[in-house]
CSV table of C-alpha atoms and ligand atoms in Angstrom, one decimal:
chain,number,residue,atom,x,y,z
U,1,MET,CA,-50.8,-37.2,-55.6
U,2,LYS,CA,-50.3,-33.5,-55.6
U,3,CYS,CA,-47.7,-31.3,-53.9
U,4,LYS,CA,-49.2,-29.5,-51.0
U,5,LYS,CA,-47.2,-26.3,-51.8
U,6,CYS,CA,-47.7,-25.9,-55.5
U,7,GLY,CA,-50.3,-28.4,-56.7
U,8,ARG,CA,-48.0,-30.0,-59.2
U,9,PRO,CA,-47.4,-33.8,-59.2
U,10,ALA,CA,-45.8,-34.8,-55.9
U,11,SER,CA,-42.8,-37.2,-55.8
U,12,ILE,CA,-42.5,-37.7,-52.1
U,13,LYS,CA,-44.9,-38.6,-49.3
U,14,LEU,CA,-43.7,-37.7,-45.9
U,15,VAL,CA,-46.0,-39.8,-43.8
U,16,VAL,CA,-44.8,-38.4,-40.5
U,17,TYR,CA,-45.7,-34.8,-41.4
U,18,ASN,CA,-48.7,-35.9,-43.5
U,19,LEU,CA,-47.2,-34.0,-46.4
U,20,LYS,CA,-47.0,-34.8,-50.1
U,21,LEU,CA,-44.4,-32.7,-51.9
U,22,CYS,CA,-42.7,-32.3,-55.3
U,23,ASP,CA,-38.9,-32.5,-55.4
U,24,LYS,CA,-38.4,-28.7,-55.2
U,25,HIS,CA,-40.6,-28.3,-52.2
U,26,PHE,CA,-39.2,-31.3,-50.4
U,27,LEU,CA,-35.7,-29.8,-50.7
U,28,GLU,CA,-37.0,-26.5,-49.4
U,29,PHE,CA,-38.9,-28.2,-46.6
U,30,ILE,CA,-35.7,-29.9,-45.3
U,31,GLU,CA,-33.7,-26.7,-45.6
U,32,SER,CA,-36.4,-24.8,-43.7
U,33,ARG,CA,-36.3,-27.3,-40.8
U,34,VAL,CA,-32.5,-26.7,-40.6
U,35,GLU,CA,-33.1,-22.9,-40.5
U,36,ASN,CA,-35.8,-23.4,-37.9
U,37,ALA,CA,-33.5,-25.3,-35.6
U,38,ILE,CA,-30.8,-22.7,-36.0
U,39,LYS,CA,-33.2,-19.9,-35.0
U,40,LYS,CA,-35.1,-21.9,-32.3
U,41,PHE,CA,-32.0,-22.9,-30.4
U,42,LYS,CA,-30.1,-19.6,-31.2
U,43,MET,CA,-27.3,-21.6,-32.7
U,44,PHE,CA,-25.6,-18.8,-34.8
U,45,THR,CA,-26.3,-16.0,-37.2
U,46,ARG,CA,-25.0,-15.1,-40.7
U,47,LYS,CA,-22.3,-13.0,-39.1
U,48,ASP,CA,-20.7,-15.9,-37.3
U,49,ARG,CA,-17.8,-18.0,-38.6
U,50,ILE,CA,-19.0,-21.6,-38.6
U,51,LEU,CA,-16.8,-24.7,-38.7
U,52,VAL,CA,-18.6,-27.8,-39.9
U,53,ALA,CA,-17.1,-31.2,-38.9
U,54,VAL,CA,-17.5,-33.2,-42.1
U,55,SER,CA,-16.9,-37.0,-42.1
U,56,GLY,CA,-17.9,-37.8,-45.7
U,57,GLY,CA,-21.1,-39.4,-44.5
U,58,LYS,CA,-24.5,-38.1,-45.6
U,59,ASP,CA,-25.4,-36.1,-42.6
U,60,SER,CA,-22.4,-33.8,-42.3
U,61,MET,CA,-22.1,-33.5,-46.1
U,62,VAL,CA,-25.8,-32.4,-46.3
U,63,LEU,CA,-25.3,-30.1,-43.4
U,64,TRP,CA,-22.4,-28.3,-45.0
U,65,TYR,CA,-24.2,-28.0,-48.3
U,66,ILE,CA,-27.4,-26.6,-46.7
U,67,LEU,CA,-25.6,-24.1,-44.5
U,68,VAL,CA,-23.7,-22.6,-47.5
U,69,LYS,CA,-26.9,-22.6,-49.5
U,70,LEU,CA,-28.7,-20.7,-46.8
U,71,GLY,CA,-26.0,-18.1,-46.9
U,72,TYR,CA,-24.1,-19.0,-43.7
U,73,ASN,CA,-20.3,-18.5,-43.4
U,74,ALA,CA,-19.4,-22.2,-43.1
U,75,ASP,CA,-16.1,-23.9,-43.6
U,76,GLY,CA,-15.3,-27.6,-43.3
U,77,LEU,CA,-13.1,-29.7,-41.0
U,78,PHE,CA,-12.0,-33.2,-41.8
U,79,ILE,CA,-10.3,-35.3,-39.1
U,80,LYS,CA,-8.0,-38.1,-40.4
U,81,LEU,CA,-8.6,-40.9,-37.9
U,82,GLY,CA,-6.4,-43.5,-39.7
U,83,HIS,CA,-3.8,-44.0,-42.3
U,84,ASP,CA,-4.1,-42.6,-45.8
U,85,TYR,CA,-5.4,-45.8,-47.4
U,86,GLN,CA,-8.1,-46.1,-44.7
U,87,VAL,CA,-9.4,-42.5,-44.9
U,88,SER,CA,-8.9,-41.5,-48.5
U,89,PRO,CA,-12.4,-42.5,-49.7
U,90,ALA,CA,-13.9,-40.3,-47.1
U,91,TYR,CA,-11.4,-37.5,-47.7
U,92,GLU,CA,-12.0,-37.5,-51.4
U,93,LYS,CA,-15.8,-37.1,-50.9
U,94,VAL,CA,-15.3,-34.2,-48.5
U,95,LYS,CA,-12.7,-32.5,-50.7
U,96,LYS,CA,-15.0,-32.8,-53.7
U,97,LEU,CA,-17.8,-31.0,-51.8
U,98,SER,CA,-15.3,-28.4,-50.5
U,99,ASP,CA,-14.4,-27.7,-54.2
U,100,MET,CA,-18.1,-27.7,-55.3
U,101,LEU,CA,-19.1,-25.2,-52.5
U,102,ASN,CA,-15.9,-23.2,-53.0
U,103,ARG,CA,-15.3,-23.2,-49.2
U,104,PRO,CA,-12.0,-23.9,-47.4
U,105,LEU,CA,-11.4,-27.3,-45.7
U,106,ILE,CA,-9.3,-27.6,-42.6
U,107,ILE,CA,-7.6,-31.0,-42.0
U,108,GLU,CA,-6.6,-32.4,-38.6
U,109,ASP,CA,-4.5,-35.5,-38.5
U,110,ALA,CA,-5.3,-37.6,-35.4
U,111,THR,CA,-2.4,-40.0,-36.0
U,112,GLU,CA,0.0,-37.1,-35.4
U,113,TYR,CA,-1.1,-37.0,-31.8
U,114,LEU,CA,-1.2,-40.8,-31.4
U,115,TYR,CA,2.4,-41.6,-32.2
U,116,GLY,CA,1.6,-42.5,-35.8
U,117,LEU,CA,-1.2,-44.9,-34.9
U,118,SER,CA,-4.8,-44.8,-36.1
U,119,THR,CA,-7.5,-44.3,-33.4
U,120,PHE,CA,-8.4,-48.0,-33.8
U,121,GLU,CA,-4.8,-49.1,-33.2
U,122,ALA,CA,-4.4,-46.8,-30.3
U,123,ALA,CA,-7.7,-47.9,-28.7
U,124,LYS,CA,-6.6,-51.6,-29.0
U,125,ILE,CA,-3.3,-50.9,-27.2
U,126,LEU,CA,-5.1,-48.9,-24.5
U,127,ARG,CA,-7.7,-51.7,-24.3
U,128,ARG,CA,-10.4,-49.1,-24.7
U,129,PRO,CA,-13.6,-49.6,-26.8
U,130,ALA,CA,-12.7,-48.3,-30.2
U,131,CYS,CA,-15.9,-46.3,-30.6
U,132,SER,CA,-15.7,-44.3,-27.4
U,133,PHE,CA,-12.0,-43.7,-27.7
U,134,CYS,CA,-12.4,-42.5,-31.3
U,135,GLY,CA,-15.3,-40.3,-30.2
U,136,MET,CA,-13.2,-38.7,-27.5
U,137,VAL,CA,-10.3,-38.0,-29.9
U,138,LYS,CA,-12.8,-36.5,-32.5
U,139,ARG,CA,-14.4,-34.2,-29.9
U,140,TYR,CA,-11.1,-33.0,-28.7
U,141,LEU,CA,-9.7,-32.3,-32.1
U,142,MET,CA,-12.9,-30.7,-33.4
U,143,ASN,CA,-12.9,-28.3,-30.5
U,144,LYS,CA,-9.1,-27.6,-30.8
U,145,ALA,CA,-9.4,-26.9,-34.6
U,146,ALA,CA,-12.3,-24.5,-34.0
U,147,VAL,CA,-10.5,-22.6,-31.1
U,148,GLU,CA,-7.2,-22.4,-33.0
U,149,ASN,CA,-8.8,-21.1,-36.2
U,150,ASP,CA,-11.0,-18.6,-34.4
U,151,TYR,CA,-14.4,-20.0,-35.3
U,152,ASP,CA,-17.5,-18.8,-33.3
U,153,VAL,CA,-19.2,-22.2,-33.4
U,154,LEU,CA,-18.5,-25.8,-34.3
U,155,VAL,CA,-21.4,-27.8,-35.9
U,156,THR,CA,-21.8,-31.5,-36.4
U,157,GLY,CA,-24.2,-33.6,-38.5
U,158,HIS,CA,-26.0,-35.4,-35.6
U,159,ASN,CA,-29.6,-35.9,-36.8
U,160,LEU,CA,-32.9,-36.6,-35.0
U,161,ASP,CA,-32.4,-40.4,-35.0
U,162,ASP,CA,-28.9,-40.0,-33.5
U,163,GLU,CA,-30.2,-37.7,-30.7
U,164,ALA,CA,-33.2,-39.8,-29.9
U,165,THR,CA,-30.8,-42.9,-29.7
U,166,VAL,CA,-28.5,-41.1,-27.3
U,167,LEU,CA,-31.4,-40.0,-25.2
U,168,LEU,CA,-32.8,-43.5,-25.0
U,169,GLY,CA,-29.4,-44.9,-24.0
U,170,ASN,CA,-28.9,-42.2,-21.3
U,171,ILE,CA,-32.4,-42.7,-19.9
U,172,LEU,CA,-32.0,-46.5,-19.8
U,173,HIS,CA,-28.8,-45.9,-17.7
U,174,TRP,CA,-30.1,-42.8,-15.9
U,175,GLN,CA,-27.2,-40.8,-16.9
U,176,THR,CA,-28.8,-37.5,-15.8
U,177,GLY,CA,-25.7,-35.5,-16.3
U,178,TYR,CA,-25.4,-36.5,-19.9
U,179,ILE,CA,-29.2,-36.1,-20.4
U,180,THR,CA,-29.1,-32.4,-19.4
U,181,ARG,CA,-26.0,-31.7,-21.4
U,182,SER,CA,-27.0,-33.3,-24.7
U,183,TYR,CA,-28.8,-30.3,-25.9
U,184,PRO,CA,-28.8,-29.1,-29.6
U,185,VAL,CA,-26.6,-26.2,-28.6
U,186,LEU,CA,-23.8,-26.0,-26.0
U,187,GLU,CA,-22.6,-22.5,-25.0
U,188,LYS,CA,-19.0,-21.5,-24.7
U,189,THR,CA,-18.2,-22.1,-21.0
U,190,HIS,CA,-14.4,-21.9,-21.1
U,191,GLU,CA,-12.0,-19.7,-23.2
U,192,LYS,CA,-10.9,-22.9,-25.1
U,193,PHE,CA,-14.3,-24.5,-25.4
U,194,VAL,CA,-16.0,-23.3,-28.5
U,195,LYS,CA,-19.8,-23.1,-28.8
U,196,LYS,CA,-21.3,-26.4,-30.3
U,197,ALA,CA,-24.5,-26.9,-32.3
U,198,LYS,CA,-26.4,-29.6,-34.1
U,199,PRO,CA,-28.6,-28.0,-36.8
U,200,LEU,CA,-29.9,-31.3,-38.1
U,201,VAL,CA,-31.7,-32.3,-34.9
U,202,LEU,CA,-35.2,-31.7,-36.3
U,203,ASN,CA,-34.6,-33.9,-39.4
U,204,TYR,CA,-35.1,-37.6,-39.7
U,205,GLU,CA,-32.0,-39.5,-41.0
U,206,GLU,CA,-34.1,-41.1,-43.8
U,207,HIS,CA,-35.1,-37.6,-45.1
U,208,ILE,CA,-31.5,-36.4,-45.0
U,209,LYS,CA,-30.5,-39.4,-47.1
U,210,LEU,CA,-33.2,-38.6,-49.6
U,211,TYR,CA,-32.1,-34.9,-49.7
U,212,ALA,CA,-28.5,-36.0,-50.4
U,213,LYS,CA,-29.7,-38.3,-53.3
U,214,LYS,CA,-31.9,-35.6,-54.8
U,215,ARG,CA,-29.2,-33.0,-54.6
U,216,GLY,CA,-26.6,-35.4,-56.1
U,217,ILE,CA,-24.3,-35.1,-53.0
U,218,ASP,CA,-21.8,-37.9,-53.3
U,219,PHE,CA,-21.4,-39.3,-49.8
U,220,LEU,CA,-19.7,-42.4,-48.3
U,221,PRO,CA,-22.5,-44.9,-47.7
U,222,THR,CA,-20.8,-47.1,-45.2
U,223,SER,CA,-20.8,-46.2,-41.6
U,224,CYS,CA,-17.7,-46.5,-39.4
U,225,PRO,CA,-16.6,-50.2,-39.4
U,226,PHE,CA,-15.3,-49.9,-35.8
U,227,SER,CA,-18.7,-49.0,-34.5
U,228,LEU,CA,-20.3,-52.3,-35.6
U,229,GLY,CA,-21.8,-54.1,-32.6
U,230,ALA,CA,-21.8,-51.0,-30.5
U,231,THR,CA,-24.7,-50.7,-28.0
U,232,SER,CA,-25.9,-47.5,-29.7
U,233,LYS,CA,-26.7,-49.6,-32.8
U,234,ILE,CA,-29.1,-51.7,-30.7
U,235,TYR,CA,-30.8,-48.5,-29.4
U,236,LYS,CA,-31.0,-47.1,-32.9
U,237,ASN,CA,-32.7,-50.2,-34.2
U,238,ILE,CA,-35.2,-50.0,-31.3
U,239,ILE,CA,-35.9,-46.3,-32.2
U,240,ARG,CA,-36.4,-47.4,-35.9
U,241,GLN,CA,-38.8,-50.2,-34.9
U,242,LEU,CA,-40.8,-47.9,-32.7
U,243,GLU,CA,-41.0,-45.4,-35.6
U,244,ASP,CA,-42.2,-48.1,-38.0
U,245,GLU,CA,-45.0,-48.9,-35.5
U,246,GLN,CA,-45.8,-45.4,-34.5
U,247,ARG,CA,-45.0,-42.7,-37.0
U,248,GLY,CA,-43.6,-39.5,-35.4
U,249,ILE,CA,-42.6,-41.2,-32.1
U,250,THR,CA,-38.9,-40.3,-32.6
U,251,LEU,CA,-39.7,-36.6,-33.1
U,252,SER,CA,-42.2,-36.4,-30.2
U,253,PHE,CA,-39.8,-38.3,-27.9
U,254,TYR,CA,-37.0,-35.8,-28.7
U,255,LEU,CA,-39.2,-32.7,-28.7
U,256,GLY,CA,-40.7,-33.9,-25.4
U,257,TYR,CA,-37.2,-34.0,-23.9
U,258,LEU,CA,-36.4,-30.5,-25.1
U,259,ARG,CA,-39.7,-29.2,-23.6
U,260,GLU,CA,-39.5,-31.0,-20.3
U,261,LYS,CA,-35.8,-31.0,-19.6
U,262,GLU,CA,-35.8,-28.0,-17.3
U,263,ASN,CA,-38.7,-29.3,-15.3
U,264,ILE,CA,-37.3,-32.8,-14.8
U,265,PHE,CA,-33.6,-32.2,-14.3
U,266,LYS,CA,-31.9,-29.5,-12.3
U,267,ILE,CA,-29.5,-28.2,-14.8
U,268,GLU,CA,-27.3,-25.9,-12.6
U,269,GLU,CA,-26.4,-28.7,-10.2
U,270,ASN,CA,-25.5,-31.0,-13.0
U,271,THR,CA,-23.2,-28.7,-14.9
U,272,PRO,CA,-19.6,-29.7,-14.1
U,273,GLN,CA,-17.0,-27.1,-13.5
U,274,LEU,CA,-14.5,-26.8,-16.3
U,275,HIS,CA,-10.8,-26.3,-15.5
U,276,SER,CA,-7.9,-25.9,-17.9
U,277,CYS,CA,-6.0,-29.2,-18.5
U,278,GLU,CA,-2.6,-29.0,-16.9
U,279,VAL,CA,-0.9,-30.4,-20.0
U,280,CYS,CA,-2.7,-28.8,-23.0
U,281,GLY,CA,-4.8,-26.0,-21.5
U,282,TYR,CA,-8.1,-27.3,-23.1
U,283,PRO,CA,-11.1,-27.7,-20.8
U,284,THR,CA,-11.6,-30.7,-18.6
U,285,THR,CA,-13.4,-31.6,-15.4
U,286,ALA,CA,-10.3,-33.3,-14.1
U,287,LYS,CA,-6.7,-32.1,-13.6
U,288,VAL,CA,-5.5,-33.6,-16.9
U,289,CYS,CA,-8.0,-34.1,-19.8
U,290,SER,CA,-8.8,-37.5,-21.1
U,291,PHE,CA,-7.1,-36.8,-24.4
U,292,CYS,CA,-3.8,-36.0,-22.6
U,293,ARG,CA,-4.2,-38.9,-20.2
U,294,SER,CA,-4.7,-41.3,-23.1
U,295,ARG,CA,-1.7,-39.9,-24.9
U,296,ARG,CA,0.5,-40.4,-21.8
U,297,ARG,CA,-0.7,-44.0,-21.3
U,298,LEU,CA,-0.2,-44.7,-25.0
U,299,GLN,CA,3.4,-43.4,-24.8
U,300,GLU,CA,4.1,-45.5,-21.7
U,301,LYS,CA,2.7,-48.6,-23.4
U,302,LEU,CA,4.6,-48.0,-26.6
U,303,GLU,CA,7.9,-47.5,-24.6
U,304,ARG,CA,7.3,-50.7,-22.6
U,305,LYS,CA,6.6,-52.6,-25.8
U,306,ASN,CA,9.8,-51.2,-27.5
U,307,SER,CA,12.0,-52.1,-24.5
U,308,ILE,CA,10.9,-55.7,-24.5
O,1,LIG,P1,-20.3,-40.0,-35.5
O,1,LIG,O1,-19.8,-39.8,-34.2
O,1,LIG,O2,-19.4,-40.8,-36.4
O,1,LIG,O3,-21.8,-40.5,-35.6
O,1,LIG,O4,-20.3,-38.6,-36.2
O,1,LIG,C1,-21.1,-37.5,-35.7
O,1,LIG,C2,-20.6,-36.2,-36.4
O,1,LIG,O5,-19.3,-36.0,-36.1
O,1,LIG,C3,-20.7,-36.3,-37.9
O,1,LIG,O6,-22.0,-35.9,-38.3
O,1,LIG,C4,-19.7,-35.2,-38.2
O,1,LIG,O7,-20.2,-33.9,-38.1
O,1,LIG,C5,-18.6,-35.4,-37.2
O,1,LIG,N1,-17.5,-36.3,-37.6
O,1,LIG,C6,-17.5,-37.6,-37.5
O,1,LIG,N2,-16.3,-38.1,-38.0
O,1,LIG,C7,-15.6,-37.1,-38.5
O,1,LIG,C8,-14.4,-36.9,-39.1
O,1,LIG,N3,-13.5,-37.9,-39.4
O,1,LIG,N4,-14.0,-35.6,-39.5
O,1,LIG,C9,-14.8,-34.6,-39.2
O,1,LIG,N5,-16.0,-34.7,-38.6
O,1,LIG,C10,-16.4,-35.9,-38.2
O,2,LIG,ZN1,-44.3,-28.3,-55.1
O,3,LIG,ZN1,-5.2,-32.0,-22.2
């Protein structure tokens, strides 16, 4: 088995692309797909200040590594979603990468906004599904951190499998609004809504994992314990089964969406008008944003609990 690029012995066979590559050319191949996504979707340039939301998992760690390697001006953001003992393994991995890349790391502590509770504890009190509540808090704090620290764009580690999974879920429930908005790049539409981008959308999760291992990037192997049993896990497994049966189906499903989106869905009519939240000033489609509404409800519940 020979590397298609250099003819030396290949170490990896990427069936989906019908490519056999040596380690060096595999790493370059993954990096070039990230660069392609950045250019194709006009995500950012080397002049922009980029904030990478880094969880400690393989995707966001690889993303930060690749962006810095490609010469982008990328700093890290870690959001503490729980108490120190719960988040320290993730934080340590992220801090180690920050030191290795010699790039600054911003820390946002969600518990400070949730009256000292972790997102999991707050979700339980609010009787909200932990995963969606935590997602809402993360999105809010990511945007806030990017706005307050003057970044041009916020990037996350969502990969091809993640995006195909979300797309499948949205199609199954015909969430047309979400379908049109889950694009690899979201433009700034409000003074406090930073541009968002997902530079890993053209890379399979399996290949990102392999990249991390070959580069020696020390990531946290476990996924979030609170998301176990979430419906998205079922959809992800279905996508994986489909991919096992038909190599390349995930990529063609997602690329087909990107190609056909404008023909199938009328984007303008689906784009909600963003106002400034009456409480915090960050963008929302309602009067008060869901973050502030949750905080208010949480405060009421805690006060009631304390007065009993
Ligand atoms: P998830 O929603 O957990 O699948 O994560 C999606 C993306 O959000 C990751 O690839 C990261 O870019 C970002 N992210 C998730 N959790 C955190 C966190 N605690 N701190 C910073 N970024 C995060
Ligand atoms: Zn080679
Ligand atoms: Zn608000």
